[in-house]
Amino acid sequence: MEDDWIDPDAGKIALGKYARDWINERPRLRPRTVELYGYLLRKHIAPTFEDKPLNEIKEPHVRRWRKKLLDQGVSEVTVAKAYRLLKAILTTAVDDQVIRRNPCRIKGAGQEQSPERPVLSVAQVYRIVDVIEHRYRALVLLGTFASLRWGEITGLQRRDVDLDAGTVRVERQLIQITGKGLIFTPPKSAAGKRTVVIPDLIIDELRAHVKDFTQDGPEGLIFAGPDDGPIRNTNFNRRVWAKALQDADLPKIHFHDLRHTGNTLAANAGASIRDLMTRMGHSSTRAAIIYQHSTDERQREVAQKLNDLARGALDKPSGTQRARDQK
């Protein structure tokens, strides 16, 4: 049929050029996503497929490419990201009628199986707070009890924090982009713009922090470094975070694990999936469901509440005879 005809010359374009055009033709991609795609293309896809014509990339080539990455010790998470990118590029090539069939057909190859992140106890969080440099105490507390991402925390301004109401408003994030430095961007999604209610427990610490360390003016950064400038993630991790973990006698964990800890604490405190989605800034339920797993302690609390509820119902005069007999 005429609609099935593919121009054989169209498929002669090299994967590298087509992929770079593919990235450039997506103006709505976030800066961090553009940076990630560029890295995956340059580091993991181009070494194999840079000069290979699109119509010559077949399923065995993709299988061998993926296996080679894994054999070289590239993490399964990174390989899954690279595979998803290659598949998306070649899906567009099919839509553009450049190739007839997408050769990325490995079942499950694009799924990430990330190891479960550690969850700190409240006592462990405060062990970090007790030993970390004073100007970063509130940063640790907000990272935990407001479940904020690094860029959301470092992007907070005075106008975003209402300590009388006990709320933090997330309007932007501050991220590092190669070649551009630190820039403000919108949150990761529309749901990322949100107001988070914080527990009273950390209000006094935040008040002291704003008084001592926050930049002046409504747009002043809540968290600034010793030079009164923005905090860079790499410098913080190397100079401050690693030392705090060592001083607190804790294993090597990521700062982002504080967010994971806060989400777990919120779930154990009874937050619903919708509550977690709002708090985390997610528009889908997938991530929120992760934190709905039950601990043995939580199960015992639920069982005790059921026990108290049932006993209260049985003690009422309106209970059935059977219920009274079971009292």
Coordinates of C-alpha atoms in Angstrom, one line a residue:
M1 CA 0.0 0.0 0.0
E2 CA 1.1 3.6 -0.7
D3 CA 0.8 4.6 3.0
D4 CA 3.3 1.8 3.9
W5 CA 6.0 3.1 1.6
I6 CA 9.2 4.4 3.3
D7 CA 11.7 6.6 1.4
P8 CA 14.9 4.5 1.7
D9 CA 17.0 7.7 1.5
A10 CA 15.3 9.2 4.5
G11 CA 16.6 6.5 6.7
K12 CA 20.2 7.2 5.8
I13 CA 20.4 10.1 8.3
A14 CA 22.8 9.2 11.2
L15 CA 21.4 8.6 14.6
G16 CA 23.6 11.2 16.2
K17 CA 22.3 14.1 14.1
Y18 CA 18.7 12.9 14.2
A19 CA 18.9 12.6 18.0
R20 CA 20.4 16.1 18.6
D21 CA 17.7 17.6 16.3
W22 CA 15.1 15.6 18.3
I23 CA 16.2 17.2 21.5
N24 CA 16.4 20.7 20.1
E25 CA 13.0 20.4 18.6
R26 CA 11.4 20.0 22.0
P27 CA 11.3 23.5 23.4
R28 CA 9.2 22.5 26.4
L29 CA 11.8 20.2 27.9
R30 CA 13.1 21.4 31.2
P31 CA 16.8 22.6 31.4
R32 CA 17.7 19.7 33.6
T33 CA 16.0 17.2 31.2
V34 CA 17.9 18.7 28.2
E35 CA 21.1 18.3 30.2
L36 CA 20.3 14.7 31.1
Y37 CA 19.4 13.8 27.5
G38 CA 22.5 15.4 26.2
Y39 CA 24.6 13.5 28.7
L40 CA 22.9 10.1 27.9
L41 CA 23.3 10.7 24.2
R42 CA 27.0 11.8 24.4
K43 CA 28.1 9.2 27.0
H44 CA 26.1 6.1 26.3
I45 CA 24.3 6.2 22.9
A46 CA 26.6 8.1 20.5
P47 CA 29.7 5.9 21.1
T48 CA 27.7 3.0 19.5
F49 CA 25.2 4.7 17.2
E50 CA 26.6 8.2 16.4
D51 CA 27.3 7.6 12.7
K52 CA 25.0 4.6 12.1
P53 CA 22.1 5.3 9.7
L54 CA 18.7 5.0 11.3
N55 CA 17.5 2.4 8.9
E56 CA 20.5 0.2 9.7
I57 CA 19.8 0.0 13.4
K58 CA 18.2 -3.4 14.1
E59 CA 17.0 -5.3 17.2
P60 CA 20.2 -7.3 17.6
H61 CA 22.2 -4.0 17.6
V62 CA 20.1 -2.6 20.4
R63 CA 20.4 -5.8 22.4
R64 CA 24.2 -5.9 22.1
W65 CA 24.4 -2.2 22.9
R66 CA 22.4 -2.6 26.1
K67 CA 24.4 -5.7 27.2
K68 CA 27.7 -3.9 26.5
L69 CA 26.7 -1.0 28.8
L70 CA 25.7 -3.4 31.6
D71 CA 28.9 -5.4 31.1
Q72 CA 30.9 -2.2 31.4
G73 CA 29.4 -1.6 34.8
V74 CA 26.9 1.2 33.9
S75 CA 24.2 1.1 36.5
E76 CA 20.9 -0.5 35.6
V77 CA 19.1 2.8 36.3
T78 CA 21.3 4.7 33.8
V79 CA 21.0 2.0 31.2
A80 CA 17.2 2.1 31.5
K81 CA 17.2 5.9 31.0
A82 CA 19.5 5.6 28.0
Y83 CA 17.3 2.9 26.5
R84 CA 14.1 4.9 27.0
L85 CA 15.7 7.9 25.3
L86 CA 16.8 5.8 22.3
K87 CA 13.4 4.3 22.1
A88 CA 11.7 7.7 22.2
I89 CA 13.9 9.0 19.5
L90 CA 13.3 6.0 17.2
T91 CA 9.6 6.2 17.9
T92 CA 9.6 9.7 16.4
A93 CA 11.6 8.3 13.5
V94 CA 8.8 5.8 12.9
D95 CA 6.2 8.6 13.1
D96 CA 8.3 10.7 10.7
Q97 CA 8.2 7.7 8.3
V98 CA 12.0 7.6 8.4
I99 CA 12.1 4.0 9.5
R100 CA 9.3 1.4 9.4
R101 CA 9.8 -0.3 12.8
N102 CA 11.3 0.7 16.1
P103 CA 14.1 -1.7 16.9
C104 CA 13.9 -1.0 20.7
R105 CA 11.7 -4.0 21.6
I106 CA 13.4 -5.4 24.7
K107 CA 10.6 -6.1 27.3
G108 CA 11.2 -4.3 30.5
A109 CA 14.5 -2.7 29.4
G110 CA 13.2 0.9 30.1
Q111 CA 12.0 0.1 33.6
E112 CA 14.1 1.4 36.5
Q113 CA 14.6 -0.9 39.5
S114 CA 16.1 1.6 41.9
P115 CA 17.1 0.2 45.3
E116 CA 14.9 1.4 48.1
R117 CA 16.2 4.5 49.8
P118 CA 17.1 4.4 53.5
V119 CA 14.6 5.9 56.0
L120 CA 16.0 7.7 59.0
S121 CA 14.4 7.8 62.4
V122 CA 13.5 11.1 63.9
A123 CA 16.3 10.6 66.4
Q124 CA 18.8 10.2 63.6
V125 CA 17.6 13.3 61.8
Y126 CA 18.2 15.3 65.0
R127 CA 21.6 13.7 65.4
I128 CA 22.5 15.4 62.1
V129 CA 20.8 18.6 63.2
D130 CA 22.9 18.6 66.4
V131 CA 26.3 18.3 64.7
I132 CA 25.8 20.1 61.4
E133 CA 27.0 23.7 60.9
H134 CA 24.5 26.0 62.6
R135 CA 23.4 27.8 59.3
Y136 CA 22.3 24.4 57.9
R137 CA 20.2 23.1 60.8
A138 CA 16.9 24.5 59.4
L139 CA 17.8 23.2 55.9
V140 CA 17.9 19.6 57.3
L141 CA 14.6 20.1 59.2
L142 CA 12.8 21.4 56.2
G143 CA 14.2 18.7 53.9
T144 CA 12.7 16.2 56.3
F145 CA 9.5 17.6 57.7
A146 CA 8.4 19.5 54.7
S147 CA 9.5 16.8 52.2
L148 CA 11.2 19.3 49.9
R149 CA 13.6 18.6 47.1
W150 CA 17.1 20.2 47.3
G151 CA 16.3 22.7 44.6
E152 CA 13.0 23.7 46.2
I153 CA 14.7 24.3 49.5
T154 CA 17.6 26.4 48.1
G155 CA 15.1 28.3 45.9
L156 CA 13.0 29.5 48.9
Q157 CA 12.7 33.2 49.4
R158 CA 11.5 35.2 52.4
R159 CA 8.1 35.8 50.8
D160 CA 7.6 32.0 50.5
V161 CA 7.8 31.3 54.2
D162 CA 5.0 32.2 56.7
L163 CA 6.0 31.0 60.1
D164 CA 3.0 32.5 61.8
A165 CA 0.8 30.3 59.6
G166 CA 3.3 27.5 59.7
T167 CA 3.5 27.2 55.9
V168 CA 6.1 27.1 53.1
R169 CA 5.1 28.0 49.6
V170 CA 7.0 26.3 46.7
E171 CA 7.1 28.5 43.6
R172 CA 10.4 27.8 42.0
Q173 CA 13.6 25.7 42.3
L174 CA 17.2 26.6 42.1
I175 CA 19.2 24.2 40.0
Q176 CA 22.7 23.8 38.6
I177 CA 22.9 23.6 34.8
T178 CA 26.2 22.9 33.1
G179 CA 27.4 26.0 31.3
K180 CA 24.8 28.2 32.9
G181 CA 25.4 27.9 36.6
L182 CA 22.6 28.2 39.1
I183 CA 19.3 29.3 37.7
F184 CA 15.7 29.6 38.9
T185 CA 13.2 27.3 37.1
P186 CA 9.6 26.4 37.8
P187 CA 9.0 23.2 39.9
K188 CA 9.3 19.8 38.1
S189 CA 5.5 19.9 37.3
A190 CA 2.4 22.0 37.8
A191 CA 1.7 20.0 41.0
G192 CA 5.1 21.0 42.2
K193 CA 3.8 24.5 42.9
R194 CA 2.2 24.0 46.3
T195 CA 1.9 25.1 49.9
V196 CA 3.3 22.8 52.6
V197 CA 2.2 23.0 56.2
I198 CA 5.1 22.3 58.5
P199 CA 5.0 20.9 62.1
D200 CA 5.2 23.3 65.1
L201 CA 8.2 21.3 66.2
I202 CA 10.5 23.1 63.8
I203 CA 9.1 26.6 63.8
D204 CA 11.4 28.1 66.5
E205 CA 14.4 26.7 64.7
L206 CA 13.2 28.3 61.4
R207 CA 12.6 31.7 63.1
A208 CA 16.1 31.7 64.5
H209 CA 17.5 30.8 61.1
V210 CA 15.6 33.6 59.3
K211 CA 16.9 36.1 61.9
D212 CA 20.5 35.0 61.6
F213 CA 21.2 33.7 58.1
T214 CA 18.5 34.7 55.6
Q215 CA 19.2 37.3 52.9
D216 CA 17.4 40.7 53.2
G217 CA 14.3 41.6 51.3
P218 CA 11.2 39.7 50.2
E219 CA 13.2 37.9 47.5
G220 CA 16.1 37.2 49.8
L221 CA 17.1 33.5 49.8
I222 CA 16.1 31.7 53.0
F223 CA 19.2 29.6 52.7
A224 CA 22.5 31.2 51.8
G225 CA 26.1 30.0 52.1
P226 CA 28.9 31.6 54.2
D227 CA 29.5 34.1 51.4
D228 CA 25.8 35.1 51.5
G229 CA 25.3 33.6 48.1
P230 CA 23.2 30.6 46.9
I231 CA 24.2 27.1 48.2
R232 CA 25.7 24.8 45.6
N233 CA 24.8 21.1 46.0
T234 CA 28.3 19.8 45.2
N235 CA 30.0 22.1 47.7
F236 CA 27.4 21.4 50.4
N237 CA 27.8 17.6 49.9
R238 CA 31.5 17.7 50.0
R239 CA 32.2 20.3 52.7
V240 CA 29.2 20.1 55.0
W241 CA 27.0 17.0 54.5
A242 CA 29.7 14.3 54.5
K243 CA 31.2 15.8 57.7
A244 CA 27.8 15.9 59.4
L245 CA 27.1 12.3 58.7
Q246 CA 30.6 11.3 60.0
D247 CA 30.1 13.4 63.2
A248 CA 26.6 11.9 63.7
D249 CA 28.0 8.4 63.2
L250 CA 25.6 7.7 60.4
P251 CA 26.3 5.8 57.2
K252 CA 26.7 7.6 53.8
I253 CA 23.2 8.7 52.7
H254 CA 22.0 11.3 50.3
F255 CA 20.5 14.6 51.4
H256 CA 17.5 13.6 49.2
D257 CA 16.9 10.7 51.7
L258 CA 15.6 13.3 54.1
R259 CA 12.7 13.8 51.7
H260 CA 12.1 10.1 51.6
T261 CA 12.2 10.0 55.4
G262 CA 9.7 12.8 55.6
N263 CA 7.3 11.2 53.2
T264 CA 7.5 8.0 55.1
L265 CA 6.8 9.8 58.4
A266 CA 3.8 11.5 56.9
A267 CA 2.4 8.2 55.6
N268 CA 2.9 6.6 59.0
A269 CA 1.1 9.6 60.6
G270 CA -1.9 8.8 58.6
A271 CA -1.6 10.9 55.4
S272 CA -3.7 9.6 52.6
I273 CA -2.4 9.1 49.1
R274 CA -3.9 12.4 48.0
D275 CA -2.3 14.1 51.1
L276 CA 1.1 12.7 50.1
M277 CA 0.7 13.7 46.5
T278 CA -0.1 17.3 47.5
R279 CA 2.8 17.3 50.0
M280 CA 5.3 15.8 47.6
G281 CA 4.2 17.9 44.6
H282 CA 3.3 14.9 42.4
S283 CA 0.4 14.7 40.0
S284 CA 0.2 10.9 39.8
T285 CA -0.4 8.4 42.6
R286 CA 2.6 6.1 41.6
A287 CA 5.2 7.8 43.8
A288 CA 2.8 8.3 46.7
I289 CA 1.8 4.7 46.9
I290 CA 5.4 3.8 47.7
Y291 CA 5.0 5.4 51.1
Q292 CA 1.8 3.5 51.9
H293 CA 3.7 0.4 52.9
S294 CA 3.0 -0.7 56.4
T295 CA 5.5 -1.2 59.2
D296 CA 4.9 -3.7 62.0
E297 CA 4.5 -0.8 64.5
R298 CA 1.9 0.9 62.2
Q299 CA 0.0 -2.3 61.9
R300 CA -0.1 -2.7 65.7
E301 CA -1.4 0.9 66.0
V302 CA -4.1 0.2 63.5
A303 CA -5.0 -3.1 65.3
Q304 CA -5.3 -1.2 68.6
K305 CA -7.5 1.5 67.1
L306 CA -9.7 -1.2 65.6
N307 CA -9.8 -2.9 69.0
D308 CA -10.8 0.3 70.8
L309 CA -13.4 1.1 68.1
A310 CA -15.0 -2.3 68.3
R311 CA -15.0 -2.3 72.1
G312 CA -16.6 1.1 72.1
A313 CA -19.3 -0.1 69.8
L314 CA -19.9 -3.2 71.9
D315 CA -20.3 -1.2 75.1
K316 CA -23.2 0.8 73.6
P317 CA -26.6 -0.2 74.9
S318 CA -27.9 -0.5 71.3
G319 CA -25.5 -3.4 70.6
T320 CA -27.0 -6.8 69.6
Q321 CA -27.4 -9.6 72.1
R322 CA -24.5 -11.4 70.5
A323 CA -22.3 -8.3 71.0
R324 CA -23.3 -8.1 74.7
D325 CA -22.5 -11.8 75.1
Q326 CA -19.0 -11.2 73.7
K327 CA -18.3 -8.4 76.1

